[in-house]
């Protein structure tokens, strides 16, 4: 492979903060390189610099052409393909799939000959989009949008393919299909493929990975080499005071402790890096509810609930019970009806068919629904915080919405801030804080009125490993201390294992409702939960 | 410069405009502004309630009062009351003005002496008051011409100056051409601003950033649909003006058409500059409206003719393209000097410069990178 990419001392700087600092590495053709790290760790900045869409300092050489700014990169753009982060970001909502293909072929000036036509058909076939050729992009599911974006990026057969989190927010099945396309392209075209991802499991599919943390590349190498390097710090789960992080059944520490070594996971690499910087998990302690409520055994029950959008069935006769002190994972592919279902439970959508009971009382009238809303805490996918108000002001605003008195609100905010470890950020603006911190006070905002149920819509997407570990610790304590029922959606299959029960939705119907252990029993061949999930969808 | 790339973008823009129904705005907004303002703003004052206190009761004074009584602009009432009572009527908003003819009015005139007429006008709405004042001056002038003894007062020429090319004194003739200048400044600018900033907001701008598409190709492709769609508005607005508002069209249609196309380029240039610096559609629209609508309205000559402005605003008016275009517009509609006038040729040149500079700046500032 002759074409090579050299990245030398690349730094991307924004007003006031650094995107990526002194990134240096080089790559051969035909390799898939993974960029792994949390949101804001510098992956996008680096990818944008390489794609020539962002100003940077340092030098990048591709195909023997050196460039130092976007302008110098212009002649290389015909050989590059960039798929930026965000579901369906580069698609035009009102154009159909076919119109997208024509548009991208035209702006890339690809000759429309038989070779192109057969290549295009092949891509469409790989992406499973043949039957949706006349559908408008805005009406595709998230997974399909990402596959269409990828197809559009691949049309001109780029030799340098830059994909920024193509799989974030995409269900496992679509993720696997996206990876199959990439693998095929690598074999067919011999391209360099740079992929960033927040899913550690995907690292296994890469030839070489770069780990990112706080704007720096903290490690690079093949997956096995990196895992080997972490082995010395990984032990079986052991109680350990300070200088240790326990996560996923393993204890990571740089000290010598008296326990057996086990094989680390990739998440462990970040934890070890955190330990190296002297960081540990802040201990969090949720105190008991202030208002004692008597929570019945069954907190919420949905009976045969359905939702229709014109002729489209979003939810069909779904039964579900939420028990006291239970964490239920609501899983399914993009477009399976998870969000619609949660919105009905929240009282945001009217229920077309079926019955909903809260604390034993049926929800029917508008007053019932108001009552319903006062009992529910909700954290949306994008953490609905006001960007121009500080964290403290945001929280006071949410407290006021729930008619809490000023003193009570101030006192609760203070105690949560202490318990969840964000006291020092109360005067900061949400946009200046890492996603993990935002996530913690989003959940605070949802807890201020002490609800009996908590709905969480993909709260962990894009959040770094440590923050996710802490987030699940908060949920565990809430369940124990408050007896609250929690319904959570996620695309991290490993998180399903922390749920007491999982409900799987497929095309608007419930296909499974059982504990992870029970599912393992009924699917003995599956090695992990992801495989069980896929068995339902294949 | 690849025609295929440009065509692909243009087809995409038009498809999007139609499917997002934005096309409705392209054609609805200009006509709506024209109709709303064309019917909504009335400079003309009719039926001004006038109390006439005639202390002279002579031939000349009757000649003058008759003029007021027979005019559609005044509802004259020969008052039998004191000045104080009459003033009280204005305070109670029962009258708009009082005209006082002094006792020795005719005698003084016949002796060739200066005579003064008292005029009190309700100045609560200054523009309306000024208009009424000028009407009164007009009536007095007319009456004094009829009287053989001509006693011209200085300052009366002003009325003539304003009404010269609008003999009918029709508001429509004064308003509607000016409004065309306003509409063609605001509407194309908003559309052009939206077309680029919408891609930034959505993220599809990456298709431009990350592909070999050139800046020139991108801009032509973005501006061409806005230009073509709004070119049709030149004709639509013309038809509204001449058929609905019955504004006479005396000049050259070619001049009207070509200068309007040139003017649309300026508007597009403004929109493009704004969309280069803004990041969200809402900011772009608000900024475009502020930058185009306000000065456009002030300096269009609708509210006040440029020539009648005081020094500061007179100079300020020269910074905005609408002044130059509206001069040409009023010429083509009402005056018809055409390119025989040096001023019009000069103004066409100024418009051309504006277009070149604005489009040039937009191209210069547009960068193929995130910021």
Short mmCIF file of C-alpha atoms in Angstrom, two decimals, chain B:
data_model
loop_
_atom_site.label_atom_id
_atom_site.label_comp_id
_atom_site.label_asym_id
_atom_site.label_seq_id
_atom_site.Cartn_x
_atom_site.Cartn_y
_atom_site.Cartn_z
CA UNK B 1 -16.34 25.99 -12.69
CA UNK B 2 -18.36 22.89 -13.40
CA UNK B 3 -21.86 23.34 -14.80
CA UNK B 4 -22.87 19.92 -13.51
CA UNK B 5 -22.11 20.82 -9.89
CA UNK B 6 -23.97 24.10 -10.17
CA UNK B 7 -26.94 22.44 -11.79
CA UNK B 8 -27.09 19.76 -9.10
CA UNK B 9 -27.18 22.38 -6.35
CA UNK B 10 -29.79 24.48 -8.17
CA UNK B 11 -32.07 21.50 -8.72
CA UNK B 12 -31.64 20.59 -5.05
CA UNK B 13 -32.43 24.12 -3.88
CA UNK B 14 -35.56 24.36 -6.00
CA UNK B 15 -36.77 20.93 -4.90
CA UNK B 16 -36.24 21.89 -1.27
CA UNK B 17 -37.92 25.27 -1.71
CA UNK B 18 -40.97 23.61 -3.17
CA UNK B 19 -41.16 20.72 -0.70
CA UNK B 20 -40.62 22.91 2.35
CA UNK B 21 -43.24 25.35 0.98
CA UNK B 22 -40.71 28.17 1.31
CA UNK B 23 -41.62 29.02 -2.26
CA UNK B 24 -44.91 30.40 -0.93
CA UNK B 25 -42.98 32.96 1.07
CA UNK B 26 -40.95 33.94 -1.97
CA UNK B 27 -44.08 35.03 -3.78
CA UNK B 28 -46.44 35.85 -0.95
CA UNK B 29 -44.23 38.19 1.04
CA UNK B 30 -43.41 40.78 -1.63
CA UNK B 31 -47.02 41.08 -2.79
CA UNK B 32 -48.20 41.16 0.81
CA UNK B 33 -45.87 44.00 1.75
CA UNK B 34 -46.94 45.92 -1.32
CA UNK B 35 -50.65 45.44 -0.64
CA UNK B 36 -50.40 46.06 3.10
CA UNK B 37 -48.35 49.21 2.85
CA UNK B 38 -49.96 50.35 -0.38
CA UNK B 39 -53.36 50.37 1.24
CA UNK B 40 -52.21 50.91 4.79
CA UNK B 41 -50.18 54.07 4.60
CA UNK B 42 -52.11 57.13 3.63
CA UNK B 43 -50.32 60.43 3.49
CA UNK B 44 -53.34 62.04 1.96
CA UNK B 45 -55.72 63.80 4.34
CA UNK B 46 -59.36 64.17 3.34
CA UNK B 47 -62.23 65.70 5.21
CA UNK B 48 -60.08 67.72 7.59
CA UNK B 49 -62.54 69.32 9.98
CA UNK B 50 -61.91 73.03 9.56
CA UNK B 51 -63.44 75.89 11.52
CA UNK B 52 -63.23 79.14 9.57
CA UNK B 53 -63.53 82.35 11.57
CA UNK B 54 -64.15 85.06 9.02
CA UNK B 55 -63.88 88.47 10.70
CA UNK B 56 -63.74 90.29 7.38
CA UNK B 57 -66.89 89.07 5.60
CA UNK B 58 -65.68 90.66 2.36
CA UNK B 59 -65.60 89.53 -1.29
CA UNK B 60 -62.05 88.23 -1.00
CA UNK B 61 -62.68 86.43 2.24
CA UNK B 62 -65.77 84.74 0.78
CA UNK B 63 -63.77 83.73 -2.25
CA UNK B 64 -61.30 82.03 0.04
CA UNK B 65 -63.83 80.33 2.30
CA UNK B 66 -65.74 79.03 -0.74
CA UNK B 67 -62.62 77.25 -1.90
CA UNK B 68 -62.47 75.40 1.39
CA UNK B 69 -66.14 74.55 1.31
CA UNK B 70 -65.88 73.04 -2.15
CA UNK B 71 -62.79 70.95 -1.52
CA UNK B 72 -62.94 67.24 -0.70
CA UNK B 73 -59.96 67.74 1.53
CA UNK B 74 -61.76 69.96 3.99
CA UNK B 75 -65.04 69.81 5.86
CA UNK B 76 -65.33 73.54 6.37
CA UNK B 77 -67.58 75.05 8.95
CA UNK B 78 -67.96 78.81 9.05
CA UNK B 79 -67.73 79.42 12.75
CA UNK B 80 -69.70 81.85 14.79
CA UNK B 81 -67.60 81.54 17.89
CA UNK B 82 -64.67 83.12 19.61
CA UNK B 83 -61.09 82.02 19.00
CA UNK B 84 -60.98 80.53 22.46
CA UNK B 85 -64.09 78.46 21.78
CA UNK B 86 -62.67 77.30 18.49
CA UNK B 87 -59.41 76.28 20.12
CA UNK B 88 -61.41 74.36 22.66
CA UNK B 89 -62.94 72.40 19.77
CA UNK B 90 -59.46 71.27 18.73
CA UNK B 91 -58.70 70.27 22.31
CA UNK B 92 -61.82 68.17 22.37
CA UNK B 93 -60.70 66.63 19.06
CA UNK B 94 -63.85 67.94 17.39
CA UNK B 95 -61.85 69.94 14.84
CA UNK B 96 -58.51 69.50 13.05
CA UNK B 97 -57.75 73.12 12.32
CA UNK B 98 -58.90 76.72 12.60
CA UNK B 99 -58.51 79.30 9.86
CA UNK B 100 -58.80 82.92 10.92
CA UNK B 101 -59.30 85.69 8.38
CA UNK B 102 -58.55 89.03 10.04
CA UNK B 103 -60.97 91.99 9.87
CA UNK B 104 -59.10 94.20 7.40
CA UNK B 105 -58.14 91.37 5.08
CA UNK B 106 -59.57 92.71 1.81
CA UNK B 107 -58.74 96.31 2.58
CA UNK B 108 -55.06 95.62 3.18
CA UNK B 109 -54.78 93.46 0.06
CA UNK B 110 -56.36 96.09 -2.12
CA UNK B 111 -53.85 98.53 -0.76
CA UNK B 112 -51.10 96.18 -1.77
CA UNK B 113 -50.17 95.56 1.83
CA UNK B 114 -49.23 92.26 3.33
CA UNK B 115 -52.02 90.48 5.09
CA UNK B 116 -51.79 87.47 7.30
CA UNK B 117 -54.16 84.59 7.74
CA UNK B 118 -54.19 82.78 11.05
CA UNK B 119 -53.95 79.01 10.93
CA UNK B 120 -54.08 76.65 13.92
CA UNK B 121 -53.50 72.98 13.20
CA UNK B 122 -53.82 70.04 15.53
CA UNK B 123 -50.20 68.88 15.58
CA UNK B 124 -50.77 65.60 17.44
CA UNK B 125 -49.71 63.81 14.26
CA UNK B 126 -46.97 65.99 12.79
CA UNK B 127 -47.04 64.44 9.33
CA UNK B 128 -50.76 64.84 9.07
CA UNK B 129 -50.42 68.42 10.30
CA UNK B 130 -47.75 69.21 7.71
CA UNK B 131 -49.90 67.72 5.00
CA UNK B 132 -52.90 69.79 6.06
CA UNK B 133 -50.73 72.87 6.18
CA UNK B 134 -49.53 72.33 2.66
CA UNK B 135 -53.12 71.82 1.49
CA UNK B 136 -54.14 75.08 3.04
CA UNK B 137 -51.21 76.81 1.36
CA UNK B 138 -52.29 75.29 -1.90
CA UNK B 139 -55.84 76.49 -1.52
CA UNK B 140 -54.72 79.97 -0.54
CA UNK B 141 -52.36 80.14 -3.49
CA UNK B 142 -55.08 79.05 -5.86
CA UNK B 143 -57.51 81.59 -4.43
CA UNK B 144 -55.01 84.39 -4.58
CA UNK B 145 -54.25 83.61 -8.20
CA UNK B 146 -57.90 83.90 -9.00
CA UNK B 147 -58.13 87.18 -7.26
CA UNK B 148 -56.65 89.61 -9.72
CA UNK B 149 -54.64 91.21 -7.08
CA UNK B 150 -51.83 88.69 -6.76
CA UNK B 151 -50.15 88.78 -3.42
CA UNK B 152 -47.71 85.90 -3.52
CA UNK B 153 -46.07 84.95 -0.31
CA UNK B 154 -42.66 83.40 -0.21
CA UNK B 155 -42.33 79.74 0.50
CA UNK B 156 -45.35 78.63 -1.48
CA UNK B 157 -43.25 77.05 -4.16
CA UNK B 158 -42.67 74.08 -1.88
CA UNK B 159 -46.10 72.68 -2.59
CA UNK B 160 -45.59 72.73 -6.29
CA UNK B 161 -42.26 71.11 -5.98
CA UNK B 162 -43.74 68.06 -4.33
CA UNK B 163 -46.76 67.70 -6.53
CA UNK B 164 -45.24 68.42 -9.85
CA UNK B 165 -45.12 64.83 -11.11
CA UNK B 166 -48.09 63.71 -9.18
CA UNK B 167 -50.64 66.21 -10.34
CA UNK B 168 -53.49 64.07 -9.19
CA UNK B 169 -51.92 64.18 -5.72
CA UNK B 170 -52.57 60.46 -5.49
CA UNK B 171 -50.92 58.67 -2.61
CA UNK B 172 -50.56 55.52 -4.65
CA UNK B 173 -48.33 57.26 -7.13
CA UNK B 174 -46.05 58.44 -4.39
CA UNK B 175 -46.09 55.24 -2.34
CA UNK B 176 -46.18 52.22 -4.59
CA UNK B 177 -42.99 52.71 -6.64
CA UNK B 178 -41.13 53.39 -3.39
CA UNK B 179 -42.54 50.19 -1.94
CA UNK B 180 -41.24 48.17 -4.88
CA UNK B 181 -37.78 49.41 -3.95
CA UNK B 182 -38.34 48.30 -0.39
CA UNK B 183 -39.73 44.87 -1.25
CA UNK B 184 -37.00 44.02 -3.74
CA UNK B 185 -34.43 44.92 -1.10
CA UNK B 186 -35.88 42.84 1.73
CA UNK B 187 -37.27 39.70 0.11
CA UNK B 188 -34.32 38.47 -2.00
CA UNK B 189 -31.94 39.27 0.88
CA UNK B 190 -33.90 37.08 3.28
CA UNK B 191 -34.05 34.19 0.83
CA UNK B 192 -30.33 34.40 0.04
CA UNK B 193 -29.43 34.58 3.73
CA UNK B 194 -31.56 31.52 4.47
CA UNK B 195 -30.23 29.39 1.64
CA UNK B 196 -26.68 29.28 3.00
CA UNK B 197 -27.29 29.54 6.73
CA UNK B 198 -29.85 26.75 6.63
CA UNK B 199 -27.11 24.36 5.54
CA UNK B 200 -24.90 25.56 8.36
CA UNK B 201 -27.64 25.05 10.90
CA UNK B 202 -28.53 21.59 9.64
CA UNK B 203 -24.95 20.45 9.06
CA UNK B 204 -25.29 19.78 5.33
CA UNK B 205 -22.73 22.56 4.77
CA UNK B 206 -20.19 19.75 5.26
CA UNK B 207 -21.11 18.55 1.78
CA UNK B 208 -19.61 21.79 0.52
CA UNK B 209 -16.72 21.97 3.00
CA UNK B 210 -15.55 18.41 2.49
CA UNK B 211 -16.04 18.10 -1.27
CA UNK B 212 -14.07 19.56 -4.17
CA UNK B 213 -16.98 21.97 -4.91
CA UNK B 214 -15.48 25.42 -5.42
CA UNK B 215 -16.54 28.61 -3.66
CA UNK B 216 -17.64 30.17 -6.93
CA UNK B 217 -19.68 27.15 -7.91
CA UNK B 218 -21.34 27.04 -4.51
CA UNK B 219 -22.24 30.72 -4.52
CA UNK B 220 -23.57 30.75 -8.06
CA UNK B 221 -25.63 27.68 -7.25
CA UNK B 222 -27.00 29.31 -4.10
CA UNK B 223 -27.72 32.71 -5.61
CA UNK B 224 -29.09 31.61 -8.96
CA UNK B 225 -32.37 30.15 -7.63
CA UNK B 226 -32.98 33.20 -5.45
CA UNK B 227 -32.20 35.47 -8.39
CA UNK B 228 -34.42 33.64 -10.84
CA UNK B 229 -37.36 33.30 -8.48
CA UNK B 230 -37.27 36.91 -7.47
CA UNK B 231 -36.87 38.12 -11.04
CA UNK B 232 -40.46 37.05 -11.52
CA UNK B 233 -41.42 39.36 -8.67
CA UNK B 234 -40.21 42.32 -10.72
CA UNK B 235 -43.08 41.66 -13.10
CA UNK B 236 -45.62 40.72 -10.46
CA UNK B 237 -44.97 43.92 -8.52
CA UNK B 238 -45.16 45.92 -11.74
CA UNK B 239 -48.57 44.49 -12.48
CA UNK B 240 -49.86 45.22 -8.97
CA UNK B 241 -48.61 48.78 -9.24
CA UNK B 242 -50.01 49.58 -12.65
CA UNK B 243 -53.28 47.61 -12.56
CA UNK B 244 -54.33 47.46 -8.92
CA UNK B 245 -52.97 50.78 -7.72
CA UNK B 246 -53.29 52.39 -11.16
CA UNK B 247 -49.94 54.11 -10.92
CA UNK B 248 -49.08 55.55 -14.35
CA UNK B 249 -46.01 54.11 -16.04
CA UNK B 250 -44.44 56.73 -18.24
CA UNK B 251 -40.82 55.63 -18.61
CA UNK B 252 -38.94 52.81 -20.23
CA UNK B 253 -39.85 49.29 -19.16
CA UNK B 254 -36.38 48.11 -20.14
CA UNK B 255 -34.82 50.54 -17.70
CA UNK B 256 -37.22 49.41 -14.98
CA UNK B 257 -36.48 45.75 -15.65
CA UNK B 258 -32.71 45.96 -15.93
CA UNK B 259 -32.20 48.25 -12.97
CA UNK B 260 -34.45 45.95 -10.92
CA UNK B 261 -32.36 42.88 -11.82
CA UNK B 262 -29.25 44.80 -10.86
CA UNK B 263 -30.90 45.79 -7.62
CA UNK B 264 -31.79 42.16 -6.84
CA UNK B 265 -28.08 41.37 -7.11
CA UNK B 266 -27.42 43.96 -4.43
CA UNK B 267 -30.11 42.48 -2.21
CA UNK B 268 -28.67 38.98 -2.74
CA UNK B 269 -25.23 40.31 -1.89
CA UNK B 270 -26.50 41.66 1.42
CA UNK B 271 -28.20 38.36 2.22
CA UNK B 272 -25.08 36.43 1.31
CA UNK B 273 -22.84 38.56 3.51
CA UNK B 274 -25.22 38.04 6.41
CA UNK B 275 -25.39 34.31 5.91
CA UNK B 276 -21.61 34.16 5.90
CA UNK B 277 -21.37 35.72 9.35
CA UNK B 278 -24.43 34.19 11.07
CA UNK B 279 -24.91 30.62 12.23
CA UNK B 280 -28.64 30.22 12.72
CA UNK B 281 -31.56 30.89 10.43
CA UNK B 282 -33.32 33.02 13.00
CA UNK B 283 -30.31 35.28 13.49
CA UNK B 284 -29.93 35.60 9.73
CA UNK B 285 -33.55 36.60 9.23
CA UNK B 286 -33.60 39.11 12.07
CA UNK B 287 -30.35 40.66 10.94
CA UNK B 288 -31.48 40.86 7.31
CA UNK B 289 -34.72 42.51 8.30
CA UNK B 290 -32.90 45.08 10.44
CA UNK B 291 -30.27 45.80 7.83
CA UNK B 292 -32.69 46.05 4.90
CA UNK B 293 -36.16 46.95 6.13
CA UNK B 294 -35.36 49.86 8.43
CA UNK B 295 -33.04 51.92 6.22
CA UNK B 296 -35.06 50.77 3.24
CA UNK B 297 -38.20 52.23 4.70
CA UNK B 298 -36.58 55.42 5.93
CA UNK B 299 -34.67 56.23 2.78
CA UNK B 300 -37.07 54.92 0.18
CA UNK B 301 -38.62 58.35 -0.29
CA UNK B 302 -41.96 57.01 0.88
CA UNK B 303 -42.01 58.85 4.17
CA UNK B 304 -40.02 61.84 3.09
CA UNK B 305 -38.40 62.73 -0.23
CA UNK B 306 -34.61 62.55 0.00
CA UNK B 307 -34.34 66.12 -1.23
CA UNK B 308 -36.41 67.31 1.71
CA UNK B 309 -34.19 65.65 4.30
CA UNK B 310 -31.90 67.59 6.57
CA UNK B 311 -28.15 67.36 6.18
CA UNK B 312 -27.36 64.32 8.34
CA UNK B 313 -30.10 62.09 7.01
CA UNK B 314 -29.50 63.39 3.50
CA UNK B 315 -25.90 62.17 3.66
CA UNK B 316 -26.93 58.96 5.36
CA UNK B 317 -29.43 58.23 2.61
CA UNK B 318 -26.59 58.15 0.11
CA UNK B 319 -25.05 55.13 1.84
CA UNK B 320 -28.03 52.93 1.11
CA UNK B 321 -28.66 51.52 -2.35
CA UNK B 322 -32.40 52.00 -2.08
CA UNK B 323 -32.03 55.76 -2.60
CA UNK B 324 -30.41 55.26 -6.01
CA UNK B 325 -32.79 52.57 -7.13
CA UNK B 326 -35.88 54.44 -6.03
CA UNK B 327 -34.77 57.50 -7.91
CA UNK B 328 -34.74 55.38 -11.05
CA UNK B 329 -38.05 53.77 -10.07
CA UNK B 330 -39.85 57.07 -9.58
CA UNK B 331 -38.39 58.24 -12.86
CA UNK B 332 -39.61 55.24 -14.82
CA UNK B 333 -43.07 55.39 -13.27
CA UNK B 334 -43.78 59.10 -13.05
CA UNK B 335 -41.19 61.22 -14.82
CA UNK B 336 -39.65 59.28 -17.72
CA UNK B 337 -36.38 61.09 -18.17
CA UNK B 338 -34.72 57.70 -18.61
CA UNK B 339 -31.07 57.36 -19.45
CA UNK B 340 -31.15 60.79 -21.01
CA UNK B 341 -30.64 62.02 -17.48
CA UNK B 342 -27.02 62.00 -16.35
CA UNK B 343 -28.13 61.40 -12.81
CA UNK B 344 -29.84 58.16 -13.76
CA UNK B 345 -26.80 56.89 -15.61
CA UNK B 346 -24.68 57.79 -12.61
CA UNK B 347 -27.08 56.04 -10.26
CA UNK B 348 -27.09 52.92 -12.43
CA UNK B 349 -23.31 52.96 -12.12
CA UNK B 350 -23.57 53.27 -8.35
CA UNK B 351 -25.95 50.31 -8.21
CA UNK B 352 -23.56 48.27 -10.31
CA UNK B 353 -20.70 49.11 -7.94
CA UNK B 354 -22.80 48.12 -4.95
CA UNK B 355 -23.57 44.75 -6.53
CA UNK B 356 -19.95 44.07 -7.41
CA UNK B 357 -18.64 45.10 -4.00
CA UNK B 358 -21.24 43.18 -1.97
CA UNK B 359 -20.92 39.98 -3.99
CA UNK B 360 -17.14 40.34 -3.92
CA UNK B 361 -17.07 40.70 -0.14
CA UNK B 362 -19.36 37.70 0.28
CA UNK B 363 -17.06 35.56 -1.86
CA UNK B 364 -14.05 36.82 0.05
CA UNK B 365 -15.46 36.10 3.49
CA UNK B 366 -16.96 32.71 2.66
CA UNK B 367 -14.50 30.08 3.87
CA UNK B 368 -14.58 26.37 3.28
CA UNK B 369 -13.99 25.64 6.95
CA UNK B 370 -15.70 25.50 10.31
CA UNK B 371 -15.26 28.42 12.61
#
